[in-house]
Structure formats: structure tokens, C-alpha cells
Amino acid sequence: MNASAPTDLPVVVIGAGPTGLAAASRLVQRGLSPLVLEQGPAAAHAVRDWQHVRLFSTWAELTDPAAEKLLAPTGWSKPDPATYPTGGDWTALYLQPLANALGDAVRYGARVTGVSRLGRDRIVDTERDAQPLTVHYALPDGREERILARQVIDASGTWSLPSPAGGNGLPALGEHAAAERIAYRVPDLKDPAVRARYTGKHTAVIGSGASAFTTLAALADLAQADDGAGTHALWVLRRGISGSTFGGGSADQLPARGALGLAAKAAVEQGHADAVTGFRTDAIEPGSDGRLVLVGDDGQRLDAVDEAIVLTGLRPDLSFLTELRLALDERLQAPVALAPLIDPNQHSCGTVYPHGHRELSHPEAGVYLVGMKSYGRAPTFLAMTGYEQVRSVVAAIAGDLEAADHVELALPETGVCSGAGLLDDSTAEKGGGCAPAPQLVQIGVGATTVVQEGSAGGCCG
């Protein structure tokens, strides 16, 4: 807690997604004044982008207790705890009602452009902690405003920065030039325009996490539909296929997450997708017929495809935090105390240790990165983790260190939690914290809705 800064200022929360709204609810519960800055025109702007995707967590794991108490006087009732919502359901039945209950504490169309100390850049030490934080944001009409803050909780997530196709973390040569044929999101094949884009086409799906699984299963469904003749996927993996590639399967403590991996496995085994392993994209070149040719860093050239969907993970946007003194792990871009606990080379979703305000603190007093943003590039996040994070952080802000330090978190242990490109073949064979190889069952492809927990609150890759 920044004890020296003025205490009559609001706590600014960046992002009105699941974790940000939970943080605001906890602040209200503690008698503190939150101000949530959301760049979109409504709550959960990122979740709305994947509203067609079904989560692999049930409603039981997707609502925060403090938020439920705030919603209760409005007549809100919790959906069936055992059911799996889509992103659209999550938004319509919980997130937007919660934002409405917070009222004027949520400000829409406010894109944060910078956070600093009032009158101090990151170099200046003198009376630094005595100054309030200043948050600059831009409005849709181009105007810029600022607000002073007691503390800042950054829950802006990672959705805005998808990782590129390049195997070295940079865009592949030609990736920008081929932008019209490349997507970075799970396609909504119920949308007629999107469906037409992939129907009858050969599509490269680059990535090995939940988003890639969802896409492979969806394209397999399309291939079997009456209008889907000729639809085929080329699954491009940076590592080999091993026992952990498809996650926990029937042993997964989140059954829908296990089903997701099995659906991707079925897509390959039923011939709707071909898998290319150990391929790190170096270039994307135009073919003679206008299609795309993926070239590996070893010179290998794959057969031309019509489209590419790049699902290689997400990254935190740190551009507006450059004047703050943050302690971030050099690999994951997560807080240094948190990084060893979430390293995907060692941990799956369920082996992440309970953590709170101490692991989320930075040298810059009063600044916390929470939710997906706190995990940096690690894909092992679940919504309930974010809820416990903000409970601890808000307790610390309120001065209740006993509650802040009492962190408890029970997470499902197995599952699809390893990120594309973060594990090498030897690590993957060790399991990366996931369960042994699942047995194939006939689900997901042509029969069952595929599910994924998305970037705003999921364990995704």
C-alpha cells in the first residue's frame, strides 16, 4: 500500500473485464471508491470479441462472491452453476449487469495511454511515494484527460496483443504483407461472412493451446457440414506431439477442457486436419496462385494454404506503464515474485500456488498488475485465480494485511495449459504439469459444441 499518498482519491482499475469488475466490487465492499476505466463502449470489451466461444469452466467458477453480493439487490440470480456459458452469456448474464450495478464507477470509452507519478518520471526518487499516481486516458473524440489515483490496479488483460506467427517471437517475414489472409482469433463459423471465408478452403492453424483446439474442432465440424465440402486444416505445431499435447482428456478435473483436447485429437485422427510438428515459421510467402506458403526456420516449405489462423498466445501491453518502476520477469513479463509460480515449463493451471498482493507488488508502491495481465505470456490462467488475486490486493489496499496474506486457491490440476512455443520437445514429454495421454472418445467433432476458456478469464494458449 502507498501509505503516504492521499487517501481521498479513487483507486483506478484499468479494464472492465471479469477481474477488473471483481476488483471494483471488492473495493466497494471495503468502503473504498473505485473508478474503472474501460476502453470499449460497454463492459467486457475483450470477452465480447469471443462471445461465440464456450468456456471450459462452469458458472460455479466464473462469478466473484463480492460481485454476487453487489448484484443481489438488483434482483440478479446466478445461472445454473453446473452449466458452461459462452463468452456472450458471461457478458450478458453477469459482467454487464455487474458493471451496471457499479454505475458511475465505470467509465467507458476511456483508453489508458499512460500511468506515472504526479510530477515524477521513473528516474526521480525525491518524495516519490508521497505523490499520487496520475492516469492519462484518451476519449473516442480524441480528447485527452487525466485523473489522480490513490492506487492503480491494472486488469487490462492481454487480448489486445496476440503473438505473431514467427517462431522467434517476431512477425514472420511477409506476415504483415499477408494480413488479409491471416486471422489471430478463433473464428465464429456461425457468422455467414466468416463461414464463407473458410468453407472449402485449406487453412493453417498455428498454435497448440485451447484456442487452436477450438479452431481445429470447429473447422472439422464445418468440413462435415452439408456446405463444407473441401474444408481442411493444416495444424502447425512448434513442438512434437506427445502424451501431454492434448491435455488431460477424461482425467481432466475440468471435463469440458479435457473434451476440448480430445476434439482436436479427433479432428486429426478423422482426417479433417493434418499435423506438422517441429515447425517454426520463419516466413510467409505468396504462392503463384495467391495462396500462402509457410517457410520454416530450417528452410522447409509447406504446401500452400488459402488462409492462416495464428493462435500462438497473447502478450501484455506494457506501453502505457513505461514511467512506472515495475519488476517483471525477463521471460514471462510477469511480476518477478509470481513468475516462478506460473512458469508453464513447470506448471499447469492447477499446480499454480496461491498468491496475492505480495507476489503482485512492484517497486512502484500502489501499483498492481492482476488477472491475465499479471501472468504476462504464461497461458495458465483461470478466472478464479484473478478473483482471489483482487480479493488479496484490495484487502492490502484497505490495510487489512491479515486478510490480504490469507490466500487460498483450489484449482483443477490437469488440463490444456501449456502455451505454444514455451515448451521444447523434452519438456513436453515430461508432461509440463499435464496428465498422461488421454484415450480418444467421439466428442466435439460433428456432435458436441467445443469449449474453451478465453483470454479474459481462461487457461488458454
mmCIF file of C-alpha atoms in Angstrom, residues 21-391:
data_model
loop_
_atom_site.group_PDB
_atom_site.id
_atom_site.type_symbol
_atom_site.label_atom_id
_atom_site.label_comp_id
_atom_site.label_asym_id
_atom_site.label_seq_id
_atom_site.Cartn_x
_atom_site.Cartn_y
_atom_site.Cartn_z
ATOM 1 C CA LEU A 21 -15.077 -5.653 -12.221
ATOM 2 C CA ALA A 22 -14.335 -8.081 -9.379
ATOM 3 C CA ALA A 23 -11.682 -5.653 -8.117
ATOM 4 C CA ALA A 24 -14.191 -2.792 -8.204
ATOM 5 C CA SER A 25 -16.721 -4.929 -6.318
ATOM 6 C CA ARG A 26 -14.162 -5.722 -3.625
ATOM 7 C CA LEU A 27 -13.283 -2.027 -3.306
ATOM 8 C CA VAL A 28 -16.951 -1.118 -2.830
ATOM 9 C CA GLN A 29 -17.274 -3.892 -0.244
ATOM 10 C CA ARG A 30 -14.327 -2.352 1.639
ATOM 11 C CA GLY A 31 -15.846 1.141 1.542
ATOM 12 C CA LEU A 32 -13.268 2.415 -0.972
ATOM 13 C CA SER A 33 -14.013 4.399 -4.130
ATOM 14 C CA PRO A 34 -13.172 2.641 -7.405
ATOM 15 C CA LEU A 35 -13.026 4.210 -10.847
ATOM 16 C CA VAL A 36 -12.947 1.645 -13.650
ATOM 17 C CA LEU A 37 -11.584 2.860 -16.991
ATOM 18 C CA GLU A 38 -12.786 0.711 -19.895
ATOM 19 C CA GLN A 39 -11.660 1.461 -23.434
ATOM 20 C CA GLY A 40 -14.685 -0.218 -25.016
ATOM 21 C CA PRO A 41 -18.225 1.195 -25.259
ATOM 22 C CA ALA A 42 -19.534 -1.417 -22.809
ATOM 23 C CA ALA A 43 -18.246 -3.790 -20.172
ATOM 24 C CA ALA A 44 -16.040 -6.757 -21.053
ATOM 25 C CA HIS A 45 -14.986 -5.426 -24.444
ATOM 26 C CA ALA A 46 -12.492 -8.263 -24.924
ATOM 27 C CA VAL A 47 -14.942 -11.003 -23.923
ATOM 28 C CA ARG A 48 -17.415 -9.685 -26.495
ATOM 29 C CA ASP A 49 -14.807 -10.381 -29.180
ATOM 30 C CA TRP A 50 -15.055 -14.104 -28.425
ATOM 31 C CA GLN A 51 -18.704 -14.229 -27.418
ATOM 32 C CA HIS A 52 -19.295 -17.229 -29.717
ATOM 33 C CA VAL A 53 -16.823 -19.401 -27.781
ATOM 34 C CA ARG A 54 -17.968 -21.573 -24.891
ATOM 35 C CA LEU A 55 -15.856 -21.532 -21.736
ATOM 36 C CA PHE A 56 -14.489 -24.719 -20.196
ATOM 37 C CA SER A 57 -15.298 -23.501 -16.682
ATOM 38 C CA THR A 58 -18.826 -23.689 -15.325
ATOM 39 C CA TRP A 59 -20.739 -20.772 -13.850
ATOM 40 C CA ALA A 60 -19.635 -22.019 -10.422
ATOM 41 C CA GLU A 61 -16.073 -20.810 -11.170
ATOM 42 C CA LEU A 62 -16.935 -17.663 -13.110
ATOM 43 C CA THR A 63 -18.534 -15.294 -10.603
ATOM 44 C CA ASP A 64 -16.905 -13.466 -7.701
ATOM 45 C CA PRO A 65 -18.553 -13.602 -4.232
ATOM 46 C CA ALA A 66 -18.273 -9.841 -3.657
ATOM 47 C CA ALA A 67 -19.792 -9.198 -7.071
ATOM 48 C CA GLU A 68 -22.671 -11.526 -6.276
ATOM 49 C CA LYS A 69 -23.431 -9.524 -3.126
ATOM 50 C CA LEU A 70 -23.356 -6.288 -5.098
ATOM 51 C CA LEU A 71 -25.735 -7.758 -7.687
ATOM 52 C CA ALA A 72 -28.193 -9.297 -5.217
ATOM 53 C CA PRO A 73 -30.215 -6.085 -4.542
ATOM 54 C CA THR A 74 -30.785 -5.691 -8.299
ATOM 55 C CA GLY A 75 -32.751 -8.943 -8.463
ATOM 56 C CA TRP A 76 -29.915 -10.790 -10.165
ATOM 57 C CA SER A 77 -29.811 -14.550 -9.791
ATOM 58 C CA LYS A 78 -26.843 -16.738 -10.553
ATOM 59 C CA PRO A 79 -27.222 -19.019 -13.586
ATOM 60 C CA ASP A 80 -27.127 -22.767 -13.107
ATOM 61 C CA PRO A 81 -23.687 -23.356 -11.522
ATOM 62 C CA ALA A 82 -23.183 -26.617 -13.418
ATOM 63 C CA THR A 83 -23.603 -25.169 -16.930
ATOM 64 C CA TYR A 84 -20.992 -23.785 -19.309
ATOM 65 C CA PRO A 85 -21.644 -20.265 -20.618
ATOM 66 C CA THR A 86 -20.380 -18.769 -23.841
ATOM 67 C CA GLY A 87 -18.476 -15.518 -23.738
ATOM 68 C CA GLY A 88 -21.728 -13.860 -24.761
ATOM 69 C CA ASP A 89 -23.576 -15.477 -21.865
ATOM 70 C CA TRP A 90 -20.874 -14.427 -19.416
ATOM 71 C CA THR A 91 -21.169 -10.849 -20.619
ATOM 72 C CA ALA A 92 -24.957 -10.598 -20.812
ATOM 73 C CA LEU A 93 -25.836 -12.515 -17.638
ATOM 74 C CA TYR A 94 -23.065 -11.396 -15.304
ATOM 75 C CA LEU A 95 -20.434 -8.915 -16.482
ATOM 76 C CA GLN A 96 -22.624 -6.165 -17.932
ATOM 77 C CA PRO A 97 -25.161 -6.391 -15.065
ATOM 78 C CA LEU A 98 -22.234 -6.095 -12.644
ATOM 79 C CA ALA A 99 -20.919 -3.036 -14.453
ATOM 80 C CA ASN A 100 -24.441 -1.560 -14.385
ATOM 81 C CA ALA A 101 -24.602 -2.141 -10.623
ATOM 82 C CA LEU A 102 -21.332 -0.254 -10.217
ATOM 83 C CA GLY A 103 -22.932 2.678 -12.025
ATOM 84 C CA ASP A 104 -20.816 5.805 -12.440
ATOM 85 C CA ALA A 105 -17.800 3.963 -11.073
ATOM 86 C CA VAL A 106 -17.327 2.570 -14.593
ATOM 87 C CA ARG A 107 -16.255 4.981 -17.316
ATOM 88 C CA TYR A 108 -16.493 3.713 -20.899
ATOM 89 C CA GLY A 109 -14.559 4.836 -23.953
ATOM 90 C CA ALA A 110 -11.529 5.622 -21.790
ATOM 91 C CA ARG A 111 -8.356 4.174 -23.283
ATOM 92 C CA VAL A 112 -5.484 4.463 -20.824
ATOM 93 C CA THR A 113 -2.392 5.930 -22.500
ATOM 94 C CA GLY A 114 -0.060 6.377 -19.539
ATOM 95 C CA VAL A 115 0.398 5.932 -15.797
ATOM 96 C CA SER A 116 3.015 7.776 -13.748
ATOM 97 C CA ARG A 117 3.674 9.662 -10.521
ATOM 98 C CA LEU A 118 2.409 13.214 -10.422
ATOM 99 C CA GLY A 119 5.388 15.417 -11.270
ATOM 100 C CA ARG A 120 7.829 12.492 -11.271
ATOM 101 C CA ASP A 121 9.124 10.426 -14.158
ATOM 102 C CA ARG A 122 10.571 7.000 -13.418
ATOM 103 C CA ILE A 123 14.027 8.433 -12.685
ATOM 104 C CA VAL A 124 13.103 10.774 -9.817
ATOM 105 C CA ASP A 125 13.350 9.443 -6.229
ATOM 106 C CA THR A 126 12.585 12.590 -4.223
ATOM 107 C CA GLU A 127 9.264 12.267 -2.332
ATOM 108 C CA ARG A 128 8.132 9.814 -4.962
ATOM 109 C CA ASP A 129 5.815 7.748 -2.784
ATOM 110 C CA ALA A 130 4.187 10.876 -1.376
ATOM 111 C CA GLN A 131 2.832 11.791 -4.803
ATOM 112 C CA PRO A 132 -0.415 10.346 -6.147
ATOM 113 C CA LEU A 133 -0.443 8.301 -9.292
ATOM 114 C CA THR A 134 -1.660 10.036 -12.419
ATOM 115 C CA VAL A 135 -3.551 8.157 -15.107
ATOM 116 C CA HIS A 136 -3.868 9.628 -18.595
ATOM 117 C CA TYR A 137 -6.558 8.381 -20.947
ATOM 118 C CA ALA A 138 -7.943 9.191 -24.376
ATOM 119 C CA LEU A 139 -11.622 9.534 -25.291
ATOM 120 C CA PRO A 140 -13.259 8.450 -28.564
ATOM 121 C CA ASP A 141 -13.484 12.054 -29.800
ATOM 122 C CA GLY A 142 -9.723 12.496 -29.454
ATOM 123 C CA ARG A 143 -9.748 14.471 -26.216
ATOM 124 C CA GLU A 144 -7.265 13.527 -23.521
ATOM 125 C CA GLU A 145 -7.923 13.609 -19.796
ATOM 126 C CA ARG A 146 -6.154 12.566 -16.621
ATOM 127 C CA ILE A 147 -7.197 11.545 -13.155
ATOM 128 C CA LEU A 148 -5.230 11.260 -9.938
ATOM 129 C CA ALA A 149 -5.323 7.907 -8.180
ATOM 130 C CA ARG A 150 -4.550 6.528 -4.753
ATOM 131 C CA GLN A 151 -3.606 3.161 -6.248
ATOM 132 C CA VAL A 152 -3.829 1.620 -9.712
ATOM 133 C CA ILE A 153 -4.986 -1.935 -10.391
ATOM 134 C CA ASP A 154 -4.216 -2.880 -13.984
ATOM 135 C CA ALA A 155 -6.667 -5.567 -15.086
ATOM 136 C CA SER A 156 -6.461 -4.757 -18.785
ATOM 137 C CA GLY A 157 -5.656 -8.324 -19.794
ATOM 138 C CA THR A 158 -3.651 -9.439 -22.819
ATOM 139 C CA TRP A 159 -6.312 -9.704 -25.516
ATOM 140 C CA SER A 160 -5.117 -6.673 -27.476
ATOM 141 C CA LEU A 161 -1.706 -8.171 -28.282
ATOM 142 C CA PRO A 162 -1.842 -11.604 -29.926
ATOM 143 C CA SER A 163 1.542 -13.164 -30.557
ATOM 144 C CA PRO A 164 2.698 -13.426 -34.178
ATOM 145 C CA ALA A 165 3.353 -16.488 -36.309
ATOM 146 C CA GLY A 166 7.127 -16.170 -36.234
ATOM 147 C CA GLY A 167 8.863 -18.896 -34.268
ATOM 148 C CA ASN A 168 11.291 -16.362 -32.761
ATOM 149 C CA GLY A 169 8.531 -14.222 -31.258
ATOM 150 C CA LEU A 170 8.696 -11.641 -34.042
ATOM 151 C CA PRO A 171 6.308 -11.490 -37.013
ATOM 152 C CA ALA A 172 7.380 -13.905 -39.732
ATOM 153 C CA LEU A 173 8.832 -12.278 -42.826
ATOM 154 C CA GLY A 174 5.865 -11.424 -45.025
ATOM 155 C CA GLU A 175 3.340 -11.794 -42.189
ATOM 156 C CA HIS A 176 2.251 -8.161 -42.332
ATOM 157 C CA ALA A 177 2.031 -8.229 -46.124
ATOM 158 C CA ALA A 178 -0.263 -11.290 -45.949
ATOM 159 C CA ALA A 179 -2.542 -9.698 -43.328
ATOM 160 C CA GLU A 180 -5.712 -10.054 -45.420
ATOM 161 C CA ARG A 181 -5.385 -13.856 -45.262
ATOM 162 C CA ILE A 182 -4.306 -14.132 -41.619
ATOM 163 C CA ALA A 183 -6.532 -14.063 -38.514
ATOM 164 C CA TYR A 184 -5.488 -14.132 -34.856
ATOM 165 C CA ARG A 185 -8.769 -15.144 -33.213
ATOM 166 C CA VAL A 186 -10.970 -18.229 -33.008
ATOM 167 C CA PRO A 187 -13.333 -17.861 -35.986
ATOM 168 C CA ASP A 188 -17.082 -17.573 -35.470
ATOM 169 C CA LEU A 189 -18.282 -20.024 -38.093
ATOM 170 C CA LYS A 190 -21.916 -19.160 -37.353
ATOM 171 C CA ASP A 191 -21.284 -15.748 -38.861
ATOM 172 C CA PRO A 192 -22.103 -16.127 -42.599
ATOM 173 C CA ALA A 193 -19.198 -13.946 -43.740
ATOM 174 C CA VAL A 194 -16.681 -15.781 -41.549
ATOM 175 C CA ARG A 195 -18.083 -19.163 -42.553
ATOM 176 C CA ALA A 196 -17.748 -18.267 -46.222
ATOM 177 C CA ARG A 197 -14.109 -17.304 -45.654
ATOM 178 C CA TYR A 198 -13.135 -20.806 -44.507
ATOM 179 C CA THR A 199 -15.647 -23.037 -46.309
ATOM 180 C CA GLY A 200 -13.959 -25.267 -48.854
ATOM 181 C CA LYS A 201 -10.566 -23.775 -48.023
ATOM 182 C CA HIS A 202 -7.307 -25.161 -46.711
ATOM 183 C CA THR A 203 -6.468 -23.304 -43.507
ATOM 184 C CA ALA A 204 -3.250 -23.407 -41.499
ATOM 185 C CA VAL A 205 -3.872 -23.325 -37.736
ATOM 186 C CA ILE A 206 -0.670 -22.304 -35.950
ATOM 187 C CA GLY A 207 -0.582 -22.976 -32.204
ATOM 188 C CA SER A 208 -1.045 -25.727 -29.629
ATOM 189 C CA GLY A 209 -3.295 -24.333 -26.914
ATOM 190 C CA ALA A 210 -7.009 -24.203 -26.223
ATOM 191 C CA SER A 211 -7.695 -21.650 -28.946
ATOM 192 C CA ALA A 212 -6.045 -23.894 -31.537
ATOM 193 C CA PHE A 213 -8.017 -26.896 -30.262
ATOM 194 C CA THR A 214 -11.258 -24.974 -30.521
ATOM 195 C CA THR A 215 -10.464 -23.862 -34.061
ATOM 196 C CA LEU A 216 -9.462 -27.329 -35.256
ATOM 197 C CA ALA A 217 -12.658 -28.851 -33.908
ATOM 198 C CA ALA A 218 -14.772 -26.042 -35.412
ATOM 199 C CA LEU A 219 -13.172 -26.475 -38.842
ATOM 200 C CA ALA A 220 -13.737 -30.238 -38.566
ATOM 201 C CA ASP A 221 -17.417 -29.560 -37.876
ATOM 202 C CA LEU A 222 -17.537 -27.324 -40.938
ATOM 203 C CA ALA A 223 -15.855 -29.996 -43.075
ATOM 204 C CA GLN A 224 -18.657 -32.423 -42.187
ATOM 205 C CA ALA A 225 -21.464 -29.952 -42.763
ATOM 206 C CA ASP A 226 -23.576 -30.038 -45.916
ATOM 207 C CA ASP A 227 -21.974 -26.828 -47.152
ATOM 208 C CA GLY A 228 -18.427 -27.623 -46.000
ATOM 209 C CA ALA A 229 -17.027 -29.885 -48.718
ATOM 210 C CA GLY A 230 -13.316 -29.347 -49.266
ATOM 211 C CA THR A 231 -12.685 -27.708 -45.895
ATOM 212 C CA HIS A 232 -9.402 -28.903 -44.417
ATOM 213 C CA ALA A 233 -6.967 -27.760 -41.742
ATOM 214 C CA LEU A 234 -3.197 -27.915 -41.523
ATOM 215 C CA TRP A 235 -2.200 -27.912 -37.852
ATOM 216 C CA VAL A 236 1.246 -26.370 -37.403
ATOM 217 C CA LEU A 237 2.973 -27.093 -34.070
ATOM 218 C CA ARG A 238 6.324 -25.797 -32.915
ATOM 219 C CA ARG A 239 6.960 -28.953 -30.932
ATOM 220 C CA GLY A 240 6.226 -32.625 -31.381
ATOM 221 C CA ILE A 241 3.033 -34.438 -30.450
ATOM 222 C CA SER A 242 3.432 -36.229 -27.115
ATOM 223 C CA GLY A 243 1.286 -37.513 -24.280
ATOM 224 C CA SER A 244 0.627 -34.012 -22.989
ATOM 225 C CA THR A 245 -0.234 -32.399 -26.309
ATOM 226 C CA PHE A 246 -3.989 -32.888 -25.921
ATOM 227 C CA GLY A 247 -4.167 -32.141 -22.204
ATOM 228 C CA GLY A 248 -5.958 -34.098 -19.515
ATOM 229 C CA GLY A 249 -8.666 -35.793 -21.558
ATOM 230 C CA SER A 250 -11.065 -37.834 -19.463
ATOM 231 C CA ALA A 251 -8.780 -37.345 -16.436
ATOM 232 C CA ASP A 252 -9.153 -33.569 -16.545
ATOM 233 C CA GLN A 253 -10.815 -32.085 -13.466
ATOM 234 C CA LEU A 254 -12.446 -29.586 -15.822
ATOM 235 C CA PRO A 255 -14.256 -32.121 -18.045
ATOM 236 C CA ALA A 256 -15.068 -29.632 -20.807
ATOM 237 C CA ARG A 257 -11.409 -28.661 -21.036
ATOM 238 C CA GLY A 258 -10.462 -32.301 -21.432
ATOM 239 C CA ALA A 259 -13.132 -32.697 -24.102
ATOM 240 C CA LEU A 260 -11.593 -29.807 -25.996
ATOM 241 C CA GLY A 261 -8.248 -31.563 -26.347
ATOM 242 C CA LEU A 262 -9.930 -34.774 -27.387
ATOM 243 C CA ALA A 263 -11.928 -32.906 -30.027
ATOM 244 C CA ALA A 264 -8.695 -31.613 -31.569
ATOM 245 C CA LYS A 265 -7.251 -35.135 -31.462
ATOM 246 C CA ALA A 266 -10.340 -36.440 -33.217
ATOM 247 C CA ALA A 267 -10.056 -33.779 -35.924
ATOM 248 C CA VAL A 268 -6.610 -35.140 -36.814
ATOM 249 C CA GLU A 269 -7.433 -38.825 -36.495
ATOM 250 C CA GLN A 270 -10.607 -38.495 -38.578
ATOM 251 C CA GLY A 271 -8.679 -36.844 -41.392
ATOM 252 C CA HIS A 272 -10.072 -33.317 -41.135
ATOM 253 C CA ALA A 273 -6.654 -31.911 -40.254
ATOM 254 C CA ASP A 274 -3.052 -32.810 -40.975
ATOM 255 C CA ALA A 275 -0.449 -32.111 -38.302
ATOM 256 C CA VAL A 276 3.025 -30.740 -38.998
ATOM 257 C CA THR A 277 5.280 -30.905 -35.946
ATOM 258 C CA GLY A 278 8.557 -29.244 -35.052
ATOM 259 C CA PHE A 279 7.853 -26.394 -37.464
ATOM 260 C CA ARG A 280 8.835 -22.853 -36.513
ATOM 261 C CA THR A 281 7.565 -20.344 -39.025
ATOM 262 C CA ASP A 282 10.241 -18.043 -40.420
ATOM 263 C CA ALA A 283 8.436 -16.566 -43.428
ATOM 264 C CA ILE A 284 5.026 -16.425 -45.063
ATOM 265 C CA GLU A 285 5.380 -16.105 -48.807
ATOM 266 C CA PRO A 286 2.788 -15.594 -51.543
ATOM 267 C CA GLY A 287 2.334 -18.628 -53.774
ATOM 268 C CA SER A 288 1.971 -18.434 -57.520
ATOM 269 C CA ASP A 289 -1.809 -18.685 -57.159
ATOM 270 C CA GLY A 290 -2.061 -16.027 -54.455
ATOM 271 C CA ARG A 291 -2.203 -18.550 -51.631
ATOM 272 C CA LEU A 292 0.187 -18.615 -48.661
ATOM 273 C CA VAL A 293 3.305 -20.731 -48.287
ATOM 274 C CA LEU A 294 4.724 -21.188 -44.780
ATOM 275 C CA VAL A 295 8.505 -21.476 -44.645
ATOM 276 C CA GLY A 296 10.229 -22.902 -41.575
ATOM 277 C CA ASP A 297 13.435 -21.675 -39.981
ATOM 278 C CA ASP A 298 15.126 -24.790 -41.402
ATOM 279 C CA GLY A 299 14.029 -23.939 -44.955
ATOM 280 C CA GLN A 300 11.157 -26.447 -45.052
ATOM 281 C CA ARG A 301 8.245 -25.242 -47.190
ATOM 282 C CA LEU A 302 4.701 -26.438 -46.541
ATOM 283 C CA ASP A 303 2.027 -26.907 -49.159
ATOM 284 C CA ALA A 304 0.177 -23.681 -49.940
ATOM 285 C CA VAL A 305 -2.900 -22.787 -47.893
ATOM 286 C CA ASP A 306 -5.746 -20.355 -48.508
ATOM 287 C CA GLU A 307 -5.864 -18.890 -45.002
ATOM 288 C CA ALA A 308 -3.869 -18.921 -41.778
ATOM 289 C CA ILE A 309 -5.136 -18.604 -38.208
ATOM 290 C CA VAL A 310 -2.344 -17.732 -35.790
ATOM 291 C CA LEU A 311 -3.077 -18.756 -32.196
ATOM 292 C CA THR A 312 0.345 -18.672 -30.590
ATOM 293 C CA GLY A 313 -0.577 -16.917 -27.358
ATOM 294 C CA LEU A 314 -1.089 -13.403 -26.036
ATOM 295 C CA ARG A 315 1.151 -10.717 -24.558
ATOM 296 C CA PRO A 316 0.701 -7.932 -22.012
ATOM 297 C CA ASP A 317 0.578 -4.369 -23.316
ATOM 298 C CA LEU A 318 3.190 -2.588 -21.200
ATOM 299 C CA SER A 319 3.398 0.512 -23.402
ATOM 300 C CA PHE A 320 1.392 2.740 -21.062
ATOM 301 C CA LEU A 321 3.338 1.656 -17.973
ATOM 302 C CA THR A 322 6.809 2.748 -19.076
ATOM 303 C CA GLU A 323 7.084 5.543 -16.466
ATOM 304 C CA LEU A 324 6.435 3.146 -13.586
ATOM 305 C CA ARG A 325 9.033 1.105 -11.771
ATOM 306 C CA LEU A 326 7.900 -2.442 -12.415
ATOM 307 C CA ALA A 327 9.737 -5.632 -11.507
ATOM 308 C CA LEU A 328 8.941 -8.034 -14.338
ATOM 309 C CA ASP A 329 10.418 -11.423 -15.124
ATOM 310 C CA GLU A 330 12.624 -11.232 -18.201
ATOM 311 C CA ARG A 331 10.965 -14.250 -19.822
ATOM 312 C CA LEU A 332 7.292 -14.186 -18.921
ATOM 313 C CA GLN A 333 6.867 -10.417 -18.371
ATOM 314 C CA ALA A 334 5.054 -11.290 -15.148
ATOM 315 C CA PRO A 335 5.873 -9.925 -11.666
ATOM 316 C CA VAL A 336 9.182 -11.436 -10.599
ATOM 317 C CA ALA A 337 7.777 -12.991 -7.421
ATOM 318 C CA LEU A 338 4.898 -14.553 -9.337
ATOM 319 C CA ALA A 339 6.784 -15.821 -12.386
ATOM 320 C CA PRO A 340 8.294 -18.979 -10.811
ATOM 321 C CA LEU A 341 4.827 -19.992 -9.590
ATOM 322 C CA ILE A 342 3.220 -19.837 -13.043
ATOM 323 C CA ASP A 343 6.082 -20.847 -15.346
ATOM 324 C CA PRO A 344 4.422 -23.068 -17.994
ATOM 325 C CA ASN A 345 7.606 -25.098 -18.230
ATOM 326 C CA GLN A 346 6.789 -26.301 -14.702
ATOM 327 C CA HIS A 347 3.113 -25.624 -14.028
ATOM 328 C CA SER A 348 -0.317 -26.254 -15.475
ATOM 329 C CA CYS A 349 -3.398 -24.330 -14.340
ATOM 330 C CA GLY A 350 -3.886 -26.462 -11.261
ATOM 331 C CA THR A 351 -0.311 -26.504 -9.966
ATOM 332 C CA VAL A 352 -0.148 -22.717 -9.604
ATOM 333 C CA TYR A 353 0.408 -21.865 -5.944
ATOM 334 C CA PRO A 354 -1.962 -19.499 -4.125
ATOM 335 C CA HIS A 355 -0.711 -15.960 -4.432
ATOM 336 C CA GLY A 356 -1.846 -12.441 -3.637
ATOM 337 C CA HIS A 357 -0.709 -8.885 -3.054
ATOM 338 C CA ARG A 358 2.871 -9.693 -2.094
ATOM 339 C CA GLU A 359 3.602 -11.622 -5.289
ATOM 340 C CA LEU A 360 1.777 -8.950 -7.327
ATOM 341 C CA SER A 361 3.557 -5.929 -5.830
ATOM 342 C CA HIS A 362 6.188 -3.829 -7.616
ATOM 343 C CA PRO A 363 8.861 -1.341 -6.577
ATOM 344 C CA GLU A 364 6.316 1.308 -7.583
ATOM 345 C CA ALA A 365 4.141 1.409 -4.471
ATOM 346 C CA GLY A 366 0.415 1.150 -5.001
ATOM 347 C CA VAL A 367 0.577 -0.424 -8.475
ATOM 348 C CA TYR A 368 -0.686 -3.941 -9.135
ATOM 349 C CA LEU A 369 -0.984 -5.993 -12.316
ATOM 350 C CA VAL A 370 -3.761 -8.562 -11.871
ATOM 351 C CA GLY A 371 -5.685 -11.113 -13.893
ATOM 352 C CA MET A 372 -4.310 -12.199 -17.257
ATOM 353 C CA LYS A 373 -2.062 -9.130 -17.290
ATOM 354 C CA SER A 374 -0.244 -10.435 -14.196
ATOM 355 C CA TYR A 375 0.557 -13.708 -15.979
ATOM 356 C CA GLY A 376 2.415 -11.946 -18.772
ATOM 357 C CA ARG A 377 2.959 -14.514 -21.509
ATOM 358 C CA ALA A 378 2.066 -17.534 -19.367
ATOM 359 C CA PRO A 379 -1.120 -19.277 -20.576
ATOM 360 C CA THR A 380 -2.003 -20.955 -17.272
ATOM 361 C CA PHE A 381 -4.645 -18.512 -16.007
ATOM 362 C CA LEU A 382 -8.163 -19.255 -14.751
ATOM 363 C CA ALA A 383 -10.858 -16.737 -13.802
ATOM 364 C CA MET A 384 -10.998 -17.880 -10.187
ATOM 365 C CA THR A 385 -7.283 -17.070 -9.881
ATOM 366 C CA GLY A 386 -7.978 -13.454 -10.786
ATOM 367 C CA TYR A 387 -10.812 -13.217 -8.275
ATOM 368 C CA GLU A 388 -8.563 -14.379 -5.452
ATOM 369 C CA GLN A 389 -5.800 -12.031 -6.591
ATOM 370 C CA VAL A 390 -8.009 -8.948 -6.333
ATOM 371 C CA ARG A 391 -9.501 -10.058 -3.016
#
